[in-house]
Short mmCIF file of N, CA and C in Angstrom, two decimals:
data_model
loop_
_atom_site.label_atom_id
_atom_site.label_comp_id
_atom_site.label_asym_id
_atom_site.label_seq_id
_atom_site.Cartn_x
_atom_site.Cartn_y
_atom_site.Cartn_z
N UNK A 1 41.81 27.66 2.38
CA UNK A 1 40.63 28.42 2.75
C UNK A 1 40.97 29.45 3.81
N UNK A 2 40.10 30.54 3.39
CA UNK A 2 40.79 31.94 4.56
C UNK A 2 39.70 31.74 5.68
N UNK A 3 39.51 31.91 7.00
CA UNK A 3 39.13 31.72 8.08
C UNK A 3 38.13 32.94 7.81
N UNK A 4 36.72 32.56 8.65
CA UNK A 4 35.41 33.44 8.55
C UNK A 4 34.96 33.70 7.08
N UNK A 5 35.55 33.04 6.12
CA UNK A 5 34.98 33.54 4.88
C UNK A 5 33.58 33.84 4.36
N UNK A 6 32.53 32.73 4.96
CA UNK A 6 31.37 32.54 4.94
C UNK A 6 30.53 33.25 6.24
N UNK A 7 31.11 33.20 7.52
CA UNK A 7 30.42 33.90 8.74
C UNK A 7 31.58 34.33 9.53
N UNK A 8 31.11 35.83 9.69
CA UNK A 8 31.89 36.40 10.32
C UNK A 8 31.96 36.44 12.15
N UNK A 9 30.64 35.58 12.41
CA UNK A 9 30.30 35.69 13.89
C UNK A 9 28.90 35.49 14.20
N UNK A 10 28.66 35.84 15.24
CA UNK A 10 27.32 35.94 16.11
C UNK A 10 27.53 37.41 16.48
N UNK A 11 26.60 38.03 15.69
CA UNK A 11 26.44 39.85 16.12
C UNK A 11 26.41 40.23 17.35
N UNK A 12 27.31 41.10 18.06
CA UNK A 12 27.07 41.58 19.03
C UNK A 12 27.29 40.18 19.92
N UNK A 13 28.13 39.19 19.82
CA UNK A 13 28.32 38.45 20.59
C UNK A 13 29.46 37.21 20.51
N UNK A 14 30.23 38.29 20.85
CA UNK A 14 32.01 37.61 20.66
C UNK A 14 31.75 36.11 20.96
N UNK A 15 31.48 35.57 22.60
CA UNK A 15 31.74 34.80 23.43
C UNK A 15 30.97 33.62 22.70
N UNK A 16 29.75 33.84 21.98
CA UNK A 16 29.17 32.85 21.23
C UNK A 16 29.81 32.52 19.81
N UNK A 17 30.57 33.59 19.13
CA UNK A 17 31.40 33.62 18.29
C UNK A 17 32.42 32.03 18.19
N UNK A 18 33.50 32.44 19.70
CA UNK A 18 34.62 31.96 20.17
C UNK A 18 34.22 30.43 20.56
N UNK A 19 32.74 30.38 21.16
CA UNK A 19 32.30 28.68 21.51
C UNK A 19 32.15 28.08 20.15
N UNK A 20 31.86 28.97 18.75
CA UNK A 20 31.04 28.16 17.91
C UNK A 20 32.42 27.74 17.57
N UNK A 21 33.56 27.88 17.23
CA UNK A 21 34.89 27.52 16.24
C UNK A 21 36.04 26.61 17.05
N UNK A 22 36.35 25.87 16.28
CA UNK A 22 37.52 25.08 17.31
C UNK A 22 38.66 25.38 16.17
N UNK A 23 39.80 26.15 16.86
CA UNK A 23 40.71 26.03 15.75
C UNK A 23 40.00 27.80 14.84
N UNK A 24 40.21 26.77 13.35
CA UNK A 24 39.28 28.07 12.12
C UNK A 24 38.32 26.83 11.77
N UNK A 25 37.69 26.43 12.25
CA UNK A 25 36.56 25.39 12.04
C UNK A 25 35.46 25.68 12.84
N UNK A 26 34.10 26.22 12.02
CA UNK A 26 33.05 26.25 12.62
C UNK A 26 32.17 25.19 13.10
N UNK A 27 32.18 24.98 13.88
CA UNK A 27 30.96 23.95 14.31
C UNK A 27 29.50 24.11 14.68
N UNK A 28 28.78 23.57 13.61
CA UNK A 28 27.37 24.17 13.17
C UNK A 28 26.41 23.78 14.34
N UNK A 29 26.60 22.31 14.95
CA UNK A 29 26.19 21.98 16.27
C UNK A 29 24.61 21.33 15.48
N UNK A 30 24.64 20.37 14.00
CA UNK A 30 24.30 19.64 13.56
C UNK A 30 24.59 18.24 13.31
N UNK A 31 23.82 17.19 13.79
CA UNK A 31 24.19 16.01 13.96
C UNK A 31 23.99 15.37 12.81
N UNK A 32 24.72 14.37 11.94
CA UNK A 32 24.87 13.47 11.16
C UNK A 32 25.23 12.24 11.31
N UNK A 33 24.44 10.91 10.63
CA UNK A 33 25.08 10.09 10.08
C UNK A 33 25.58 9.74 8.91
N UNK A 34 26.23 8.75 8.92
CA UNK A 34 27.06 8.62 7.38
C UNK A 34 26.54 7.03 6.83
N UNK A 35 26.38 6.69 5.49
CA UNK A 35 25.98 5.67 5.02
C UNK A 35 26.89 4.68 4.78
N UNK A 36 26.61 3.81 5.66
CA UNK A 36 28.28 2.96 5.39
C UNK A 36 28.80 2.29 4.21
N UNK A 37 27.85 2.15 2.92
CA UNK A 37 27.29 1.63 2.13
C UNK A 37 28.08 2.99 0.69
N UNK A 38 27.61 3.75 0.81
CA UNK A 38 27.64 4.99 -0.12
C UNK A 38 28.28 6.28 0.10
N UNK A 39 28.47 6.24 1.77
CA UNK A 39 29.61 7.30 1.77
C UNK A 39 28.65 8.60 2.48
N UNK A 40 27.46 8.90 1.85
CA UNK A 40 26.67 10.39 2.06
C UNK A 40 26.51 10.35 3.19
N UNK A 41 26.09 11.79 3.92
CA UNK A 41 26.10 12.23 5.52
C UNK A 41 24.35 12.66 4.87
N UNK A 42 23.59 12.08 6.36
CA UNK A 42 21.99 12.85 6.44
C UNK A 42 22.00 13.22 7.78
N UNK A 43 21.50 14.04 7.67
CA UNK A 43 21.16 15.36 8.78
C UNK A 43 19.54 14.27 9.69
N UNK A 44 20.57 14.47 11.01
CA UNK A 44 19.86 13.80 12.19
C UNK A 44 19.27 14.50 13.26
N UNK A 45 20.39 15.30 13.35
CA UNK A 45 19.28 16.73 14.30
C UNK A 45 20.57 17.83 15.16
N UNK A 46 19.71 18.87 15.64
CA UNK A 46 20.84 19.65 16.08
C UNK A 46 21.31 18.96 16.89
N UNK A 47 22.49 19.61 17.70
CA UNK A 47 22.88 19.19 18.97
C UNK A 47 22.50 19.39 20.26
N UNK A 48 22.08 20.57 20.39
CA UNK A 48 21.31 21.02 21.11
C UNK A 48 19.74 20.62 21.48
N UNK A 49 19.08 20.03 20.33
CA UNK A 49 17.96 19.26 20.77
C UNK A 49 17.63 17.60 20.69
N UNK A 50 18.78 17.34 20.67
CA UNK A 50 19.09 15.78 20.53
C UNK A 50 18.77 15.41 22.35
N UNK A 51 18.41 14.57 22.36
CA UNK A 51 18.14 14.30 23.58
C UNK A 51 18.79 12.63 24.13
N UNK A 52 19.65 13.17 25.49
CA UNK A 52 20.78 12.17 26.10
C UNK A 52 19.59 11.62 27.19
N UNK A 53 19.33 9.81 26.88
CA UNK A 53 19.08 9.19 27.78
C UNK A 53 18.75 8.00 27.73
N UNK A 54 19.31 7.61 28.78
CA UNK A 54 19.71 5.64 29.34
C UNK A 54 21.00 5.35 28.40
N UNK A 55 21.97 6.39 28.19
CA UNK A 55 22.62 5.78 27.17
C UNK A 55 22.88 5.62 25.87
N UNK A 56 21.62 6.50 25.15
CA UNK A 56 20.91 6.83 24.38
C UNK A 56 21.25 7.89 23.65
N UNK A 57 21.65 8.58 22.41
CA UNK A 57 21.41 9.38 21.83
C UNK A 57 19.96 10.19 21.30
N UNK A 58 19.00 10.38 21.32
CA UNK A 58 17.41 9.98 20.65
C UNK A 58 17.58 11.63 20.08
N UNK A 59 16.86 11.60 18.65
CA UNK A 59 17.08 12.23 17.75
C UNK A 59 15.52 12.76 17.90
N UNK A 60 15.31 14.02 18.40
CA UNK A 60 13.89 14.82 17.91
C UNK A 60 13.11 14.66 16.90
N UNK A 61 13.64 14.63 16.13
CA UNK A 61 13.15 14.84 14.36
C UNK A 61 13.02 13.61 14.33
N UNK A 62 13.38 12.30 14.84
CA UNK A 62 12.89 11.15 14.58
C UNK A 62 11.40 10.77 15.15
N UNK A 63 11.66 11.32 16.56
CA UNK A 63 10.37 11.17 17.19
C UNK A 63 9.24 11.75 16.66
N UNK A 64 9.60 13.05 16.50
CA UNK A 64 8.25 13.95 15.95
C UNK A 64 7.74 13.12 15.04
N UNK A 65 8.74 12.70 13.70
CA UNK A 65 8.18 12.22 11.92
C UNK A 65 7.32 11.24 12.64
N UNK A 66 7.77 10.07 13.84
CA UNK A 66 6.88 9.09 14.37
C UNK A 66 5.49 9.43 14.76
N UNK A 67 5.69 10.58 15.65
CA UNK A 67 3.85 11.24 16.22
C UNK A 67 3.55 11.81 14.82
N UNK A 68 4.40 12.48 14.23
CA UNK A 68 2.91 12.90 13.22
C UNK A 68 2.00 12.09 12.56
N UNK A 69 3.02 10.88 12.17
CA UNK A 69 2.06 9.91 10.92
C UNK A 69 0.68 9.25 11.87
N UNK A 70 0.25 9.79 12.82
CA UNK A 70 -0.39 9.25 13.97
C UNK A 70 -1.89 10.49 13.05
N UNK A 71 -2.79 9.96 12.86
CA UNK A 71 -3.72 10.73 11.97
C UNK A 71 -4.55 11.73 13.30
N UNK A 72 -4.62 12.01 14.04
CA UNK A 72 -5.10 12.81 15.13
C UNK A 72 -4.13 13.94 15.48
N UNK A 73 -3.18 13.60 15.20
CA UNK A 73 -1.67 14.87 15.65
C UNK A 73 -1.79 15.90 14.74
N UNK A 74 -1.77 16.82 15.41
CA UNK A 74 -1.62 18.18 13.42
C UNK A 74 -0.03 18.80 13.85
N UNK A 75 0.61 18.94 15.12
CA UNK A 75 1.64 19.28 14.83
C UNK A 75 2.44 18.46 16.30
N UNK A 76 4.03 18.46 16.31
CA UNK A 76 4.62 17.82 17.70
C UNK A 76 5.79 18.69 17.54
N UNK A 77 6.37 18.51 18.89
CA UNK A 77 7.71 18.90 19.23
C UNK A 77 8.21 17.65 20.53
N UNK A 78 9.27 16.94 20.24
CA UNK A 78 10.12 16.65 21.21
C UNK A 78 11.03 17.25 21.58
N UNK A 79 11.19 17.52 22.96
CA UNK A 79 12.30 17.82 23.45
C UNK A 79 12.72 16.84 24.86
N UNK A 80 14.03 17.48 25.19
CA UNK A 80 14.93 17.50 26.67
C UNK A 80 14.15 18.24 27.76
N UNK A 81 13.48 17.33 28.92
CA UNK A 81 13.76 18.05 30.26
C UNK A 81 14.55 16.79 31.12
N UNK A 82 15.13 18.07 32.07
CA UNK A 82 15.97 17.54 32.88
C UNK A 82 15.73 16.53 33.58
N UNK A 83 16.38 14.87 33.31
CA UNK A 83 16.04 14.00 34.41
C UNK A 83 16.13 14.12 36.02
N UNK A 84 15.09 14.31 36.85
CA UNK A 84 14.91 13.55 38.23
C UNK A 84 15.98 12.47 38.49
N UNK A 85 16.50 11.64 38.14
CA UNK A 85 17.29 10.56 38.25
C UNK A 85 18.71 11.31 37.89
N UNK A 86 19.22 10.89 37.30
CA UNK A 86 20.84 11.57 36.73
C UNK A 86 20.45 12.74 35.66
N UNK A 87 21.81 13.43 36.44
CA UNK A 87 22.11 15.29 36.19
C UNK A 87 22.34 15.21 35.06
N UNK A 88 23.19 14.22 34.37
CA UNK A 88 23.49 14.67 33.18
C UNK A 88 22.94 14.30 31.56
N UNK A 89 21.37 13.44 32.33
CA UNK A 89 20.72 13.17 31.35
C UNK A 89 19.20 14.05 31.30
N UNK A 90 18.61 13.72 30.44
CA UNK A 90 16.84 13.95 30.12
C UNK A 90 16.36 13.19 29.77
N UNK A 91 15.03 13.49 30.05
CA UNK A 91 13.87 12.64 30.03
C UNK A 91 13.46 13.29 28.52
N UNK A 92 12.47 12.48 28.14
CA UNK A 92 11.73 12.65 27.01
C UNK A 92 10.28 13.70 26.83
N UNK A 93 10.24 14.85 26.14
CA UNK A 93 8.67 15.71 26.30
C UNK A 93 8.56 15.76 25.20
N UNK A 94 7.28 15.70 25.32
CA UNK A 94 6.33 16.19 23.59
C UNK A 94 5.00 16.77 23.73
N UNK A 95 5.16 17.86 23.49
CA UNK A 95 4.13 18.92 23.37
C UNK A 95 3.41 18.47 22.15
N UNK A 96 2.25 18.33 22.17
CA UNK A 96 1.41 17.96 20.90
C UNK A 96 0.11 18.16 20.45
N UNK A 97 -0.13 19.05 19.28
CA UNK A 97 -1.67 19.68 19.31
C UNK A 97 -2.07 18.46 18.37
N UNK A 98 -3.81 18.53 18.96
CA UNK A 98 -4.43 18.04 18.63
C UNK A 98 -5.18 18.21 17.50
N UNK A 99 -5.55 17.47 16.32
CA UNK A 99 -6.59 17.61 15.69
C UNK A 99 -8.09 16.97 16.25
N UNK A 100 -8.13 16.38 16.72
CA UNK A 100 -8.82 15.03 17.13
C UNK A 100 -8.56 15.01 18.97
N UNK A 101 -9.52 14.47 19.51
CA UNK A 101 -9.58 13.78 20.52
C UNK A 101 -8.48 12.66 20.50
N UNK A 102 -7.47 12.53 21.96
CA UNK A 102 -7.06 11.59 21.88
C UNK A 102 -6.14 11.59 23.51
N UNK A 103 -6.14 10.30 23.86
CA UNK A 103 -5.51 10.03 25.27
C UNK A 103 -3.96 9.96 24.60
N UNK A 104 -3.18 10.40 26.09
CA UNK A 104 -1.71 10.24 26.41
C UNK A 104 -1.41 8.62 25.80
N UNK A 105 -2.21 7.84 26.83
CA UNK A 105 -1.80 6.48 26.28
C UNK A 105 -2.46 6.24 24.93
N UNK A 106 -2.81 6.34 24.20
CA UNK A 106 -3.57 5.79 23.10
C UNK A 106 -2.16 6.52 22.28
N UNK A 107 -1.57 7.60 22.50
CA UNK A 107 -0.30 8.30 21.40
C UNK A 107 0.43 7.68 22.15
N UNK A 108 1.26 6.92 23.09
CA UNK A 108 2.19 6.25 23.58
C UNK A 108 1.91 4.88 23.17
N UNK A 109 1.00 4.32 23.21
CA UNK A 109 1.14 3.16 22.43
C UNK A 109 1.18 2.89 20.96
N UNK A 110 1.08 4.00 20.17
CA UNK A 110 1.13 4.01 18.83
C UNK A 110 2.54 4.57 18.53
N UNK A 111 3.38 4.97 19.29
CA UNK A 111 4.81 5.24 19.51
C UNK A 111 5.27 4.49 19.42
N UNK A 112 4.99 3.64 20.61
CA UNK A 112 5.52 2.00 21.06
C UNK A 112 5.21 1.15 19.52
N UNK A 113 4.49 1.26 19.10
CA UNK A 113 4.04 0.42 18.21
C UNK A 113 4.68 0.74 16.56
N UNK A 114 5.10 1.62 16.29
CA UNK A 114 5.77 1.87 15.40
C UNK A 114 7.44 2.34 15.52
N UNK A 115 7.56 2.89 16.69
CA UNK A 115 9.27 3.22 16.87
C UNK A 115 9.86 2.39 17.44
N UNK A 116 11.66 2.48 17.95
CA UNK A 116 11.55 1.78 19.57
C UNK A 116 11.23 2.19 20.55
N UNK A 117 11.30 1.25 21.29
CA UNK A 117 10.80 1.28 23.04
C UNK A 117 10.98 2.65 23.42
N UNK A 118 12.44 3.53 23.23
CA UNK A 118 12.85 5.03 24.25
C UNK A 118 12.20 5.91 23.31
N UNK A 119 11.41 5.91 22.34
CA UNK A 119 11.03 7.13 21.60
C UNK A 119 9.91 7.58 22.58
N UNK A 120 9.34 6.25 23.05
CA UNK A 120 7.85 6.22 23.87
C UNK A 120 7.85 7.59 24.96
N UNK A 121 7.51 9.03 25.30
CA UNK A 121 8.08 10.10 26.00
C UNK A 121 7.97 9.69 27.56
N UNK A 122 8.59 10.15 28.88
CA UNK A 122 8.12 10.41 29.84
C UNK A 122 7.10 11.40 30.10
N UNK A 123 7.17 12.42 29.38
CA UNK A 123 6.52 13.25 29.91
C UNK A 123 5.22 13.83 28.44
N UNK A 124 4.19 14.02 28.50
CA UNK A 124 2.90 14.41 27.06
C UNK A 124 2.27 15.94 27.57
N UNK A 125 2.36 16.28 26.65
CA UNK A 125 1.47 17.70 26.86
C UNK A 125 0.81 17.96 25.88
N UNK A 126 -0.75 18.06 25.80
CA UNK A 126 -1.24 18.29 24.33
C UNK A 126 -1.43 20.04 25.03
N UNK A 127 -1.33 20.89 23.98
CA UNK A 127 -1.27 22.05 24.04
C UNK A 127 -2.30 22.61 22.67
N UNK A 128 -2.56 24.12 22.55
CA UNK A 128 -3.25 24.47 21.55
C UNK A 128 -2.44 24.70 20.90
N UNK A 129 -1.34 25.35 21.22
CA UNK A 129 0.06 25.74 19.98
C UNK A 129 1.07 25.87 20.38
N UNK A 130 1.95 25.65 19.29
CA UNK A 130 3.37 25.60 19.36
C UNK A 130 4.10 26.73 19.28
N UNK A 131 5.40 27.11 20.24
CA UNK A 131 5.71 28.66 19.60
C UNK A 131 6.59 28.59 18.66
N UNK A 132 6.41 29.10 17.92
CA UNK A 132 7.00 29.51 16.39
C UNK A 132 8.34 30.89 16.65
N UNK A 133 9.02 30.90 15.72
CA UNK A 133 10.35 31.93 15.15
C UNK A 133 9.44 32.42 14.44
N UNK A 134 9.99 33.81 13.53
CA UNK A 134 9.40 34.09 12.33
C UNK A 134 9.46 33.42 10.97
N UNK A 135 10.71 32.20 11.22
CA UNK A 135 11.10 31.44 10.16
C UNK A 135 10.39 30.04 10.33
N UNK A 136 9.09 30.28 11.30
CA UNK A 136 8.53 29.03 11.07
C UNK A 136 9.08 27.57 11.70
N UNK A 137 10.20 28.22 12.46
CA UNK A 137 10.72 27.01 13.17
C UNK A 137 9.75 26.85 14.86
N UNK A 138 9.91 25.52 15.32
CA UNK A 138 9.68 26.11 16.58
C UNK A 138 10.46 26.23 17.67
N UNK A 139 10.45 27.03 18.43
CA UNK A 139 11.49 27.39 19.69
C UNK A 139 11.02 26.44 20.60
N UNK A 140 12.21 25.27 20.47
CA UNK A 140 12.20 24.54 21.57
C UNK A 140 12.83 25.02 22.87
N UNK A 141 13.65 26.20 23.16
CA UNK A 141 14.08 26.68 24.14
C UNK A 141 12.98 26.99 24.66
N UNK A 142 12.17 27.71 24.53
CA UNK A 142 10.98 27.90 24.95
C UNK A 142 10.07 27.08 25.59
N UNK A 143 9.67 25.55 24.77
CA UNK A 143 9.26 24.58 25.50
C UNK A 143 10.21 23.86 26.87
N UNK A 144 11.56 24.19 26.70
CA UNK A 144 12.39 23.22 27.84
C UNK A 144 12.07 24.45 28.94
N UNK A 145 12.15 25.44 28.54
CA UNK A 145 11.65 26.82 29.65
C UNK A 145 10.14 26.88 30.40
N UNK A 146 9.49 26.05 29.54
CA UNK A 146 8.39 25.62 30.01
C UNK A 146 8.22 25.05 31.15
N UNK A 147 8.72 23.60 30.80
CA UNK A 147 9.22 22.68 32.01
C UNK A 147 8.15 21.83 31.56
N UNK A 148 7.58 20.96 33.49
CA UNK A 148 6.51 20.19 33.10
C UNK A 148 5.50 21.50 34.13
N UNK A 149 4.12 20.90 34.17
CA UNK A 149 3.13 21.81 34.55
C UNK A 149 2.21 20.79 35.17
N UNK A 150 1.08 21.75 35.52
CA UNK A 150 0.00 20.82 36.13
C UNK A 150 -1.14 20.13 34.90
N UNK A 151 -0.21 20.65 33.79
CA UNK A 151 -1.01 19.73 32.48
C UNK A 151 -0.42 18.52 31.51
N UNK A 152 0.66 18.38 32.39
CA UNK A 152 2.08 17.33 32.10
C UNK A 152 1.76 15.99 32.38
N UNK A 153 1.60 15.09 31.44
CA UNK A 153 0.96 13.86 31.66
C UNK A 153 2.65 13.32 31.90
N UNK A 154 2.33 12.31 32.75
CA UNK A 154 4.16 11.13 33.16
C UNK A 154 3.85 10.07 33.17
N UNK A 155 4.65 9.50 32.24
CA UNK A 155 4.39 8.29 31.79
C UNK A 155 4.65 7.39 33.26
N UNK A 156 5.34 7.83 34.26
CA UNK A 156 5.83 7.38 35.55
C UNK A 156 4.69 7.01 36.62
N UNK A 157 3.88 7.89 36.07
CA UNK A 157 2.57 8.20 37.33
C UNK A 157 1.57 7.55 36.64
N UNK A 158 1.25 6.75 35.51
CA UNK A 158 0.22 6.06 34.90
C UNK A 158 0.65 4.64 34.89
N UNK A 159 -0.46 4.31 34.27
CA UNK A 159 -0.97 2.88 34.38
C UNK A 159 -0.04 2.33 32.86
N UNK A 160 0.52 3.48 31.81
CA UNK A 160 1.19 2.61 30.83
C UNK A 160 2.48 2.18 31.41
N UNK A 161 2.42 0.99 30.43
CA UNK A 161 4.13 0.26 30.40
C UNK A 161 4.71 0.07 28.95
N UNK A 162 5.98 0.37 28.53
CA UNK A 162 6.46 0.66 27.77
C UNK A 162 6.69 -1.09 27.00
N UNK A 163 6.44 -1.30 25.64
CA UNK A 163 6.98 -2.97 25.76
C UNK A 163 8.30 -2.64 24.77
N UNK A 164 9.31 -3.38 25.63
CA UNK A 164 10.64 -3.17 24.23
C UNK A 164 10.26 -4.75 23.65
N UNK A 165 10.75 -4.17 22.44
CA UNK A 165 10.79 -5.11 20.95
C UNK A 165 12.35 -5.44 21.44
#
Protein backbone atom coordinates (compact mmCIF):
# COMPACT_ATOMS: atom_id res chain seq x y z
CA UNK A 1 0.00 0.00 0.00
CA UNK A 2 1.34 3.57 -1.09
CA UNK A 3 1.18 6.05 1.91
CA UNK A 4 -1.79 8.91 1.85
CA UNK A 5 -3.60 7.01 -0.75
CA UNK A 6 -7.01 7.60 0.71
CA UNK A 7 -6.20 11.15 2.71
CA UNK A 8 -3.91 13.37 1.86
CA UNK A 9 -4.05 15.50 5.20
CA UNK A 10 -5.86 18.04 7.23
CA UNK A 11 -6.13 21.21 4.81
CA UNK A 12 -4.18 23.95 5.59
CA UNK A 13 -2.86 22.12 8.55
CA UNK A 14 0.41 20.22 8.40
CA UNK A 15 0.86 19.88 12.31
CA UNK A 16 -2.60 18.10 12.58
CA UNK A 17 -1.61 16.15 9.51
CA UNK A 18 1.82 14.87 11.30
CA UNK A 19 -0.21 14.10 14.93
CA UNK A 20 -2.84 12.08 12.97
CA UNK A 21 -0.07 9.26 11.41
CA UNK A 22 2.41 7.14 13.27
CA UNK A 23 4.83 5.79 10.86
CA UNK A 24 2.39 5.68 7.20
CA UNK A 25 -0.49 4.66 9.50
CA UNK A 26 -3.34 6.88 10.05
CA UNK A 27 -4.89 6.93 13.23
CA UNK A 28 -8.58 7.72 13.01
CA UNK A 29 -8.74 8.35 16.93
CA UNK A 30 -11.83 5.74 16.96
CA UNK A 31 -12.28 3.37 19.69
CA UNK A 32 -13.10 -0.36 19.26
CA UNK A 33 -13.79 -3.53 20.71
CA UNK A 34 -13.24 -6.89 19.36
CA UNK A 35 -15.55 -10.02 19.88
CA UNK A 36 -13.68 -12.61 21.48
CA UNK A 37 -16.04 -15.12 20.25
CA UNK A 38 -16.14 -14.10 16.33
CA UNK A 39 -13.29 -12.03 15.72
CA UNK A 40 -15.43 -8.54 14.46
CA UNK A 41 -14.35 -4.99 15.81
CA UNK A 42 -17.65 -2.52 16.90
CA UNK A 43 -17.15 0.97 17.06
CA UNK A 44 -17.21 2.28 20.80
CA UNK A 45 -16.52 5.86 20.47
CA UNK A 46 -14.00 8.46 19.46
CA UNK A 47 -11.07 9.07 21.41
CA UNK A 48 -11.42 12.21 22.03
CA UNK A 49 -14.84 11.94 23.66
CA UNK A 50 -14.38 8.86 25.58
CA UNK A 51 -14.26 9.89 28.95
CA UNK A 52 -11.16 8.86 31.63
CA UNK A 53 -12.46 8.26 35.17
CA UNK A 54 -11.76 6.35 38.54
CA UNK A 55 -9.94 4.15 36.30
CA UNK A 56 -12.45 3.91 33.96
CA UNK A 57 -12.64 4.11 30.33
CA UNK A 58 -16.65 5.30 29.90
CA UNK A 59 -17.78 5.37 26.39
CA UNK A 60 -20.27 8.50 25.42
CA UNK A 61 -22.32 6.71 23.03
CA UNK A 62 -22.98 4.24 25.72
CA UNK A 63 -24.26 6.67 28.08
CA UNK A 64 -26.29 8.74 25.78
CA UNK A 65 -28.16 5.17 24.07
CA UNK A 66 -28.82 4.77 28.18
CA UNK A 67 -30.56 8.51 28.69
CA UNK A 68 -32.36 8.31 25.63
CA UNK A 69 -34.44 5.10 26.16
CA UNK A 70 -35.57 7.27 29.29
CA UNK A 71 -39.18 8.38 27.55
CA UNK A 72 -38.92 12.24 28.70
CA UNK A 73 -35.32 12.81 26.99
CA UNK A 74 -35.69 13.91 23.17
CA UNK A 75 -32.02 14.36 22.76
CA UNK A 76 -28.38 13.90 25.18
CA UNK A 77 -24.82 14.46 24.91
CA UNK A 78 -22.17 13.11 27.33
CA UNK A 79 -19.15 14.48 27.70
CA UNK A 80 -15.54 15.17 29.67
CA UNK A 81 -15.12 18.08 32.10
CA UNK A 82 -12.16 18.45 33.86
CA UNK A 83 -11.98 16.72 37.30
CA UNK A 84 -11.58 19.02 40.57
CA UNK A 85 -9.81 16.00 42.10
CA UNK A 86 -7.03 14.58 39.60
CA UNK A 87 -5.58 16.52 36.46
CA UNK A 88 -5.59 13.82 34.45
CA UNK A 89 -9.03 12.66 34.72
CA UNK A 90 -12.93 13.91 34.11
CA UNK A 91 -15.85 13.97 35.54
CA UNK A 92 -18.98 12.98 33.82
CA UNK A 93 -21.63 15.90 31.89
CA UNK A 94 -24.75 15.52 30.12
CA UNK A 95 -26.46 18.17 28.59
CA UNK A 96 -30.03 17.01 28.03
CA UNK A 97 -33.22 18.45 26.38
CA UNK A 98 -36.23 17.84 27.55
CA UNK A 99 -39.40 16.60 26.19
CA UNK A 100 -41.22 16.35 29.40
CA UNK A 101 -40.76 17.69 32.81
CA UNK A 102 -38.23 15.97 34.73
CA UNK A 103 -35.71 16.25 37.88
CA UNK A 104 -31.78 15.70 37.78
CA UNK A 105 -32.42 12.92 40.21
CA UNK A 106 -35.37 11.20 38.78
CA UNK A 107 -32.72 10.87 35.21
CA UNK A 108 -29.88 9.74 37.62
CA UNK A 109 -31.71 7.19 39.09
CA UNK A 110 -33.00 5.72 35.96
CA UNK A 111 -29.22 5.70 34.85
CA UNK A 112 -28.41 3.98 37.99
CA UNK A 113 -31.09 1.70 37.31
CA UNK A 114 -30.41 0.50 33.98
CA UNK A 115 -26.47 1.09 33.41
CA UNK A 116 -23.53 0.78 35.83
CA UNK A 117 -22.93 2.70 38.79
CA UNK A 118 -20.08 5.41 36.73
CA UNK A 119 -22.48 6.06 33.81
CA UNK A 120 -24.62 7.86 36.68
CA UNK A 121 -23.05 11.85 35.56
CA UNK A 122 -21.47 14.29 38.08
CA UNK A 123 -22.51 16.98 36.56
CA UNK A 124 -26.75 17.47 34.49
CA UNK A 125 -27.69 20.26 32.44
CA UNK A 126 -31.06 20.20 30.80
CA UNK A 127 -30.69 22.78 28.08
CA UNK A 128 -33.14 23.82 25.09
CA UNK A 129 -30.56 22.63 22.44
CA UNK A 130 -27.81 20.99 21.41
CA UNK A 131 -25.17 22.52 19.04
CA UNK A 132 -25.14 20.81 15.93
CA UNK A 133 -22.24 20.65 12.73
CA UNK A 134 -23.91 20.93 9.46
CA UNK A 135 -23.57 17.13 9.34
CA UNK A 136 -25.89 16.81 12.14
CA UNK A 137 -23.35 15.77 14.53
CA UNK A 138 -23.09 17.47 17.78
CA UNK A 139 -20.05 19.57 18.78
CA UNK A 140 -19.05 18.33 21.87
CA UNK A 141 -16.05 20.71 21.90
CA UNK A 142 -18.38 23.19 22.29
CA UNK A 143 -20.19 21.70 25.26
CA UNK A 144 -16.61 20.95 27.20
CA UNK A 145 -16.08 24.89 26.22
CA UNK A 146 -19.08 25.40 27.96
CA UNK A 147 -17.94 24.11 31.18
CA UNK A 148 -20.32 23.90 34.19
CA UNK A 149 -22.61 27.15 34.83
CA UNK A 150 -24.98 28.46 37.27
CA UNK A 151 -27.47 25.91 35.60
CA UNK A 152 -25.13 22.83 36.30
CA UNK A 153 -26.80 20.44 38.54
CA UNK A 154 -23.67 18.17 40.78
CA UNK A 155 -24.39 15.22 41.67
CA UNK A 156 -21.73 16.23 44.66
CA UNK A 157 -23.89 19.03 46.04
CA UNK A 158 -27.28 16.90 46.23
CA UNK A 159 -29.00 14.70 48.23
CA UNK A 160 -28.45 11.66 45.44
CA UNK A 161 -26.26 8.64 46.10
CA UNK A 162 -25.12 6.57 43.48
CA UNK A 163 -25.92 2.56 44.37
CA UNK A 164 -23.22 0.22 42.66
CA UNK A 165 -24.63 -3.16 41.59
Amino acid sequence: LAPHLLFNGYFGDPQATADAYRDDWFLTGDLARKDPQTGAFFFVDRKKDAVRFAGRNISTLEVESVVLRHPKVKEAAAFGIASDQLASEDELKLNVVLGEELSPEALCEFINQNAPHYFVPRYLEFVDALPYTPTNKVQKFALRESGINDGTWDRNKSHFKVQKK
